[in-house]
Amino acid sequence: MGNFDLETQVKRDDIGSLEYKLTPENLRISKMPTFSSAEMNFKTAPSIIDSIVQSAKTGILGFTLCDDKYRKAVAWWMETQRKHRISQEWIVPTLGTIFSVATCIRLTLKEKDDCLIVQPPVYERYKQAADRLNRKTVFNPLKHNADGTYKIDFSDLAKKMADPKNKLLVLCNPHNPLGKVWPKADLEKIARLAVKYGVVVYSDEIFADYTFNNHEVYPYFLTNGGKNNGISAIGLGKTFNFTGVNHAIMLIKDAELREKFTQQRTRDHYGSLDPLVRAAVLGAYTSEGAAWKNEVQQLIEDNYFKLKKVFSEILPEIKLTPLEGGYITWADWRAWKMSDTNLLKLLTEQALFLPESGRDFNLNHDGHVRINLGISSSVMDRMLDQLRIAIKKLRQREVSITLTPLDNSTRLKFSAKFVHVKYQIGDLFDALPEYIATCPSAQYGKNNLKFISAGKNVPYHIENALGENGQERKYIFDQTIDGELQVVGMVVSQPRDPYRGDPGMNFLQHDNGSTIASIMFMLLPQNDWAWYRIYYDLTQVSADSTGICGWAQGNFSRYCSSADMKNLFFTFGRLKISFGKDRKLRIVTLDNDIKFMSKLTDHITKLFDFMQDFFDDAPEPFVIVVYPTPRAKATGTGYFRTNYFGFGDKLIDSIEEVDDTIAHELVHNWVVFNGDSNEDVYGSVYDEGSADYYAGLMCEKALGEKNAWVNSLNNKLQAYYSNPLCADNCLRNFEKAWTETYALRTVYGRGLLMLLKLNSCIRQSSNQTKLLDDVQIKTARYISRGKSMSFNAFKSEVIKLGGEKAKEIINETFGSGVMTPPADLFEPEYQLIKSSVRQEEQGFDSTVRFKKPKIIHGLIQHSNAQKAGLQNGDEIIKYDSDWNTMEDPSMPTKVTIKRNGQQITLKYLARGAKVDCWQYFKKNK
């Protein structure tokens, strides 16, 4: 390009580079940088390197003054490059931009309720500085104009600055992440407000050396004749790719403010100028440094117009902000209706292109990313070539899915359109389970399923086979297909049956709409990745209807696997939605007159807010669909970012009775494997064990319920030890989990005991410095950000911390024999004691309840069931949920049977002989 090397890529893997550490593996392999950080991917100016080397060769690295040479260099730069003469006495060196923000916070926000004002979307570390100093931040959001540009909301800013608690405004100019240069007129308005209300203005101008299209950054501290309560921050960081060095320069004309700032800087332990920083400044602020900067400026401009040209060709729906200042641009990606997490996953994996999420700039919605333009020309070209290829392929892999509820949401039309597919005769399209957890799927047949290509029906046949989820229907083509394909199916809903279980898989009717799990009806190519566009056609239902799932409310797009699509749960109709913090949590109901709904919403919100911080959740929405059930106090079924929560509102006296179940179901959002099938034994043991492990702990932490964790664990231990199958082989129990009452719950119990013992093992192995939480939080963080996590990965992590003992615990879990909990969990306050509990005993063959009709046989002589009057040959019409009675050994079971044409309701305690039960008891003082 010119006289300077802006191309050579430096090997960063062994120099402690944060940028390298944060670069995904596939980008490293391809030798591609991220486009997320505002850091250039080439070397700094030769004049800086030479000056630092010369200084280092002196061997003198002691305390260093901000001397005349240093000050003259800064003043020369401001005059020649920024076109403003300054006095050398206005120059105040510091240890960096954010260090100086923190100094201003300490200087101005003396009281705990004092606030910092920032203007989102904006660099998040301003707020982080306030957070770390235990001070609050208030937002003056920028207005987003229809043409994609932004402007300051001065009406709101005036109100914020008028509040006496708001004493410091951080202005970013050029604005990060927008690349916006604020005009002098705007700065003068801010200055007048600052003087009027006594607000100090910190103007971050570290991008100001790069401006374009006749834009210039007017130094805020000179605005309004110097009457502005202002500090301007400049430095080498962004201009010269010098961000890793702790240094920035404050320019403060107001003598009183300068003195106060300098005194606070001293109190903040500023020592002296770094001798190598002084050398860098003397090398940078020279004609050679200016020449390097000018070449970089041309590179930035060229990169922007390359990017804009390619976007206009292949991504016309994506809008870039104008290039005004800095070397960043802001892309509006909202047209894709895709979460930032998923968008970045798609771009990184398919295009080797990783910009930065707008949520990292105090933005509370998806759809914007920041793109770094400070990239070598050849690397920018490679990325754009890869992006062209990726977007072309993606357009071909686009799948449009339309969900159309009909007849008051009692029927659902499913339509999926594929742009281009290839199939041969005999190829499998997809398989649909006939039942999951006793719930019937759509069970498509020739009468309610069509495949259409080139306007004609595609012949296919159905084969029945045993699959991952039991008996499946396989849909196999009898014709070749090369081109577009449409799949059209019709599903009929079922009324909720109070006498059946509540795993919410079915297409079920509610008072004001319907719910359905996609695994029950959605036919998609197996193990296929595509760009899915989901549309709700609600023209045939009430005008105020809408649709929602765990990814979005209303229509949306997502790049994902077909397996991900099948882990969704859809709700449509006249939704009642309550929002949690930042509108991320959505509590949805479709039913009328649910008791305790306000309190339930409050408890769900508190638990979710605590858990999302505890598990370091991704910024994705989360949906809880609440429905009333007459069968159990609480039950639930978890899907991706969604929970279908059955609430026995007529069976409880207070909301606290269901807190543990709420917490259990919420935990499934974070600690649930996505690298293994969740239906395999390893996934179930881990997922359900984790939910049981954390439920009580979360209630204790989030709701302040004293002793909630120990009480929750004792209840679950009782359920495990009273289970007649607790010593049986874990793998065999899992095989019959959906056909035998006690089999599934013993899998849960073994999972809980595994985690309790692993926690104890890790604590002992690390001398109490590590916990199971260290592994679980890492797991949750990976999963919530779309990264794959399997049981084998979890096993590897715990063995690293717990050694061979951890491996033995895992092997014990998946074997046979009664497991015992660790004695040290609640020491020294609690001790582990062997007590007793009566074993669960239905009193007849436990497989009966999973058959049609449910005819009692195998009645146990002298059992409570027989004593209550049950007889072999009785047909069960209704039977109370086991989930409550398992954890409460005193709770009776109510059963309604049909005998000789008459219905009879009987009640008995479904318990037998006493068995050993380990419990945590509080020690006597």
PDB file of N, CA, C and O in Angstrom, residues 249-287:
ATOM      1  N   ILE A 249      -3.703  10.132  28.095  1.00  0.00           N
ATOM      2  CA  ILE A 249      -3.376  11.536  28.378  1.00  0.00           C
ATOM      3  C   ILE A 249      -4.676  12.307  28.565  1.00  0.00           C
ATOM      4  O   ILE A 249      -5.549  12.290  27.683  1.00  0.00           O
ATOM      5  N   MET A 250      -4.812  12.956  29.724  1.00  0.00           N
ATOM      6  CA  MET A 250      -5.967  13.802  29.978  1.00  0.00           C
ATOM      7  C   MET A 250      -5.604  15.250  29.617  1.00  0.00           C
ATOM      8  O   MET A 250      -4.511  15.727  29.964  1.00  0.00           O
ATOM      9  N   LEU A 251      -6.525  15.919  28.929  1.00  0.00           N
ATOM     10  CA  LEU A 251      -6.367  17.331  28.597  1.00  0.00           C
ATOM     11  C   LEU A 251      -7.437  18.102  29.353  1.00  0.00           C
ATOM     12  O   LEU A 251      -8.631  17.893  29.123  1.00  0.00           O
ATOM     13  N   ILE A 252      -7.000  18.949  30.301  1.00  0.00           N
ATOM     14  CA  ILE A 252      -7.944  19.646  31.195  1.00  0.00           C
ATOM     15  C   ILE A 252      -7.560  21.123  31.246  1.00  0.00           C
ATOM     16  O   ILE A 252      -6.515  21.490  31.806  1.00  0.00           O
ATOM     17  N   LYS A 253      -8.391  21.961  30.659  1.00  0.00           N
ATOM     18  CA  LYS A 253      -8.105  23.400  30.621  1.00  0.00           C
ATOM     19  C   LYS A 253      -8.464  24.082  31.938  1.00  0.00           C
ATOM     20  O   LYS A 253      -7.741  24.974  32.399  1.00  0.00           O
ATOM     21  N   ASP A 254      -9.571  23.665  32.556  1.00  0.00           N
ATOM     22  CA  ASP A 254     -10.041  24.264  33.812  1.00  0.00           C
ATOM     23  C   ASP A 254      -9.038  23.952  34.923  1.00  0.00           C
ATOM     24  O   ASP A 254      -8.854  22.792  35.307  1.00  0.00           O
ATOM     25  N   ALA A 255      -8.387  24.994  35.442  1.00  0.00           N
ATOM     26  CA  ALA A 255      -7.298  24.799  36.418  1.00  0.00           C
ATOM     27  C   ALA A 255      -7.795  24.117  37.696  1.00  0.00           C
ATOM     28  O   ALA A 255      -7.104  23.243  38.251  1.00  0.00           O
ATOM     29  N   GLU A 256      -8.975  24.513  38.172  1.00  0.00           N
ATOM     30  CA  GLU A 256      -9.499  23.922  39.407  1.00  0.00           C
ATOM     31  C   GLU A 256      -9.823  22.441  39.214  1.00  0.00           C
ATOM     32  O   GLU A 256      -9.478  21.600  40.054  1.00  0.00           O
ATOM     33  N   LEU A 257     -10.478  22.116  38.082  1.00  0.00           N
ATOM     34  CA  LEU A 257     -10.801  20.715  37.798  1.00  0.00           C
ATOM     35  C   LEU A 257      -9.524  19.912  37.597  1.00  0.00           C
ATOM     36  O   LEU A 257      -9.417  18.765  38.048  1.00  0.00           O
ATOM     37  N   ARG A 258      -8.536  20.518  36.919  1.00  0.00           N
ATOM     38  CA  ARG A 258      -7.265  19.815  36.689  1.00  0.00           C
ATOM     39  C   ARG A 258      -6.573  19.490  38.002  1.00  0.00           C
ATOM     40  O   ARG A 258      -6.061  18.388  38.199  1.00  0.00           O
ATOM     41  N   GLU A 259      -6.587  20.424  38.936  1.00  0.00           N
ATOM     42  CA  GLU A 259      -5.953  20.200  40.235  1.00  0.00           C
ATOM     43  C   GLU A 259      -6.680  19.104  41.017  1.00  0.00           C
ATOM     44  O   GLU A 259      -6.049  18.209  41.592  1.00  0.00           O
ATOM     45  N   LYS A 260      -8.004  19.138  40.996  1.00  0.00           N
ATOM     46  CA  LYS A 260      -8.776  18.108  41.702  1.00  0.00           C
ATOM     47  C   LYS A 260      -8.532  16.725  41.097  1.00  0.00           C
ATOM     48  O   LYS A 260      -8.370  15.743  41.816  1.00  0.00           O
ATOM     49  N   PHE A 261      -8.516  16.686  39.765  1.00  0.00           N
ATOM     50  CA  PHE A 261      -8.286  15.402  39.099  1.00  0.00           C
ATOM     51  C   PHE A 261      -6.886  14.871  39.432  1.00  0.00           C
ATOM     52  O   PHE A 261      -6.711  13.675  39.715  1.00  0.00           O
ATOM     53  N   THR A 262      -5.892  15.749  39.394  1.00  0.00           N
ATOM     54  CA  THR A 262      -4.512  15.328  39.664  1.00  0.00           C
ATOM     55  C   THR A 262      -4.360  14.811  41.091  1.00  0.00           C
ATOM     56  O   THR A 262      -3.679  13.800  41.340  1.00  0.00           O
ATOM     57  N   GLN A 263      -5.014  15.477  42.040  1.00  0.00           N
ATOM     58  CA  GLN A 263      -4.967  15.011  43.430  1.00  0.00           C
ATOM     59  C   GLN A 263      -5.619  13.637  43.574  1.00  0.00           C
ATOM     60  O   GLN A 263      -5.099  12.763  44.277  1.00  0.00           O
ATOM     61  N   GLN A 264      -6.764  13.459  42.893  1.00  0.00           N
ATOM     62  CA  GLN A 264      -7.425  12.156  42.955  1.00  0.00           C
ATOM     63  C   GLN A 264      -6.581  11.085  42.268  1.00  0.00           C
ATOM     64  O   GLN A 264      -6.499   9.950  42.737  1.00  0.00           O
ATOM     65  N   ARG A 265      -5.934  11.443  41.168  1.00  0.00           N
ATOM     66  CA  ARG A 265      -5.035  10.507  40.486  1.00  0.00           C
ATOM     67  C   ARG A 265      -3.936  10.029  41.429  1.00  0.00           C
ATOM     68  O   ARG A 265      -3.581   8.843  41.460  1.00  0.00           O
ATOM     69  N   THR A 266      -3.412  10.941  42.221  1.00  0.00           N
ATOM     70  CA  THR A 266      -2.368  10.567  43.190  1.00  0.00           C
ATOM     71  C   THR A 266      -2.931   9.623  44.244  1.00  0.00           C
ATOM     72  O   THR A 266      -2.298   8.634  44.614  1.00  0.00           O
ATOM     73  N   ARG A 267      -4.156   9.926  44.717  1.00  0.00           N
ATOM     74  CA  ARG A 267      -4.787   9.039  45.705  1.00  0.00           C
ATOM     75  C   ARG A 267      -5.075   7.658  45.116  1.00  0.00           C
ATOM     76  O   ARG A 267      -5.165   6.669  45.841  1.00  0.00           O
ATOM     77  N   ASP A 268      -5.210   7.595  43.793  1.00  0.00           N
ATOM     78  CA  ASP A 268      -5.458   6.322  43.111  1.00  0.00           C
ATOM     79  C   ASP A 268      -4.166   5.579  42.809  1.00  0.00           C
ATOM     80  O   ASP A 268      -4.152   4.641  42.009  1.00  0.00           O
ATOM     81  N   HIS A 269      -3.059   6.017  43.436  1.00  0.00           N
ATOM     82  CA  HIS A 269      -1.765   5.318  43.370  1.00  0.00           C
ATOM     83  C   HIS A 269      -1.086   5.433  42.019  1.00  0.00           C
ATOM     84  O   HIS A 269      -0.380   4.522  41.594  1.00  0.00           O
ATOM     85  N   TYR A 270      -1.295   6.569  41.344  1.00  0.00           N
ATOM     86  CA  TYR A 270      -0.491   6.835  40.160  1.00  0.00           C
ATOM     87  C   TYR A 270       0.908   7.173  40.629  1.00  0.00           C
ATOM     88  O   TYR A 270       1.098   8.077  41.447  1.00  0.00           O
ATOM     89  N   GLY A 271       1.913   6.456  40.137  1.00  0.00           N
ATOM     90  CA  GLY A 271       3.287   6.693  40.582  1.00  0.00           C
ATOM     91  C   GLY A 271       3.989   7.698  39.692  1.00  0.00           C
ATOM     92  O   GLY A 271       4.028   8.897  39.968  1.00  0.00           O
ATOM     93  N   SER A 272       4.533   7.207  38.608  1.00  0.00           N
ATOM     94  CA  SER A 272       5.208   8.096  37.663  1.00  0.00           C
ATOM     95  C   SER A 272       4.960   7.557  36.272  1.00  0.00           C
ATOM     96  O   SER A 272       4.351   6.510  36.077  1.00  0.00           O
ATOM     97  N   LEU A 273       5.483   8.300  35.287  1.00  0.00           N
ATOM     98  CA  LEU A 273       5.366   7.874  33.908  1.00  0.00           C
ATOM     99  C   LEU A 273       6.234   6.636  33.672  1.00  0.00           C
ATOM    100  O   LEU A 273       7.361   6.554  34.164  1.00  0.00           O
ATOM    101  N   ASP A 274       5.725   5.674  32.963  1.00  0.00           N
ATOM    102  CA  ASP A 274       6.523   4.510  32.574  1.00  0.00           C
ATOM    103  C   ASP A 274       7.589   4.976  31.577  1.00  0.00           C
ATOM    104  O   ASP A 274       7.257   5.623  30.571  1.00  0.00           O
ATOM    105  N   PRO A 275       8.847   4.656  31.797  1.00  0.00           N
ATOM    106  CA  PRO A 275       9.901   5.151  30.888  1.00  0.00           C
ATOM    107  C   PRO A 275       9.718   4.672  29.452  1.00  0.00           C
ATOM    108  O   PRO A 275      10.046   5.404  28.511  1.00  0.00           O
ATOM    109  N   LEU A 276       9.193   3.466  29.265  1.00  0.00           N
ATOM    110  CA  LEU A 276       8.984   2.980  27.908  1.00  0.00           C
ATOM    111  C   LEU A 276       7.757   3.620  27.268  1.00  0.00           C
ATOM    112  O   LEU A 276       7.688   3.762  26.046  1.00  0.00           O
ATOM    113  N   VAL A 277       6.778   4.021  28.090  1.00  0.00           N
ATOM    114  CA  VAL A 277       5.635   4.771  27.570  1.00  0.00           C
ATOM    115  C   VAL A 277       6.089   6.147  27.103  1.00  0.00           C
ATOM    116  O   VAL A 277       5.692   6.627  26.034  1.00  0.00           O
ATOM    117  N   ARG A 278       6.934   6.779  27.889  1.00  0.00           N
ATOM    118  CA  ARG A 278       7.490   8.090  27.473  1.00  0.00           C
ATOM    119  C   ARG A 278       8.188   7.948  26.119  1.00  0.00           C
ATOM    120  O   ARG A 278       7.996   8.763  25.208  1.00  0.00           O
ATOM    121  N   ALA A 279       8.997   6.895  25.999  1.00  0.00           N
ATOM    122  CA  ALA A 279       9.702   6.667  24.737  1.00  0.00           C
ATOM    123  C   ALA A 279       8.711   6.457  23.601  1.00  0.00           C
ATOM    124  O   ALA A 279       8.907   6.953  22.479  1.00  0.00           O
ATOM    125  N   ALA A 280       7.629   5.710  23.865  1.00  0.00           N
ATOM    126  CA  ALA A 280       6.621   5.457  22.840  1.00  0.00           C
ATOM    127  C   ALA A 280       5.961   6.751  22.385  1.00  0.00           C
ATOM    128  O   ALA A 280       5.741   6.965  21.181  1.00  0.00           O
ATOM    129  N   VAL A 281       5.613   7.613  23.339  1.00  0.00           N
ATOM    130  CA  VAL A 281       4.993   8.897  22.997  1.00  0.00           C
ATOM    131  C   VAL A 281       5.941   9.742  22.149  1.00  0.00           C
ATOM    132  O   VAL A 281       5.540  10.342  21.136  1.00  0.00           O
ATOM    133  N   LEU A 282       7.213   9.754  22.522  1.00  0.00           N
ATOM    134  CA  LEU A 282       8.194  10.547  21.766  1.00  0.00           C
ATOM    135  C   LEU A 282       8.402   9.979  20.359  1.00  0.00           C
ATOM    136  O   LEU A 282       8.737  10.714  19.428  1.00  0.00           O
ATOM    137  N   GLY A 283       8.220   8.671  20.210  1.00  0.00           N
ATOM    138  CA  GLY A 283       8.334   8.084  18.883  1.00  0.00           C
ATOM    139  C   GLY A 283       7.080   8.226  18.051  1.00  0.00           C
ATOM    140  O   GLY A 283       7.143   8.346  16.819  1.00  0.00           O
ATOM    141  N   ALA A 284       5.911   8.211  18.712  1.00  0.00           N
ATOM    142  CA  ALA A 284       4.639   8.271  18.001  1.00  0.00           C
ATOM    143  C   ALA A 284       4.305   9.673  17.528  1.00  0.00           C
ATOM    144  O   ALA A 284       3.932   9.878  16.361  1.00  0.00           O
ATOM    145  N   TYR A 285       4.442  10.624  18.415  1.00  0.00           N
ATOM    146  CA  TYR A 285       4.017  11.986  18.101  1.00  0.00           C
ATOM    147  C   TYR A 285       5.129  12.717  17.365  1.00  0.00           C
ATOM    148  O   TYR A 285       5.724  13.688  17.853  1.00  0.00           O
ATOM    149  N   THR A 286       5.387  12.219  16.168  1.00  0.00           N
ATOM    150  CA  THR A 286       6.438  12.740  15.285  1.00  0.00           C
ATOM    151  C   THR A 286       5.900  12.716  13.865  1.00  0.00           C
ATOM    152  O   THR A 286       4.836  12.147  13.581  1.00  0.00           O
ATOM    153  N   SER A 287       6.656  13.277  12.947  1.00  0.00           N
ATOM    154  CA  SER A 287       6.237  13.251  11.539  1.00  0.00           C
ATOM    155  C   SER A 287       6.209  11.821  11.017  1.00  0.00           C
ATOM    156  O   SER A 287       5.353  11.470  10.197  1.00  0.00           O
TER     157      SER A 287
END
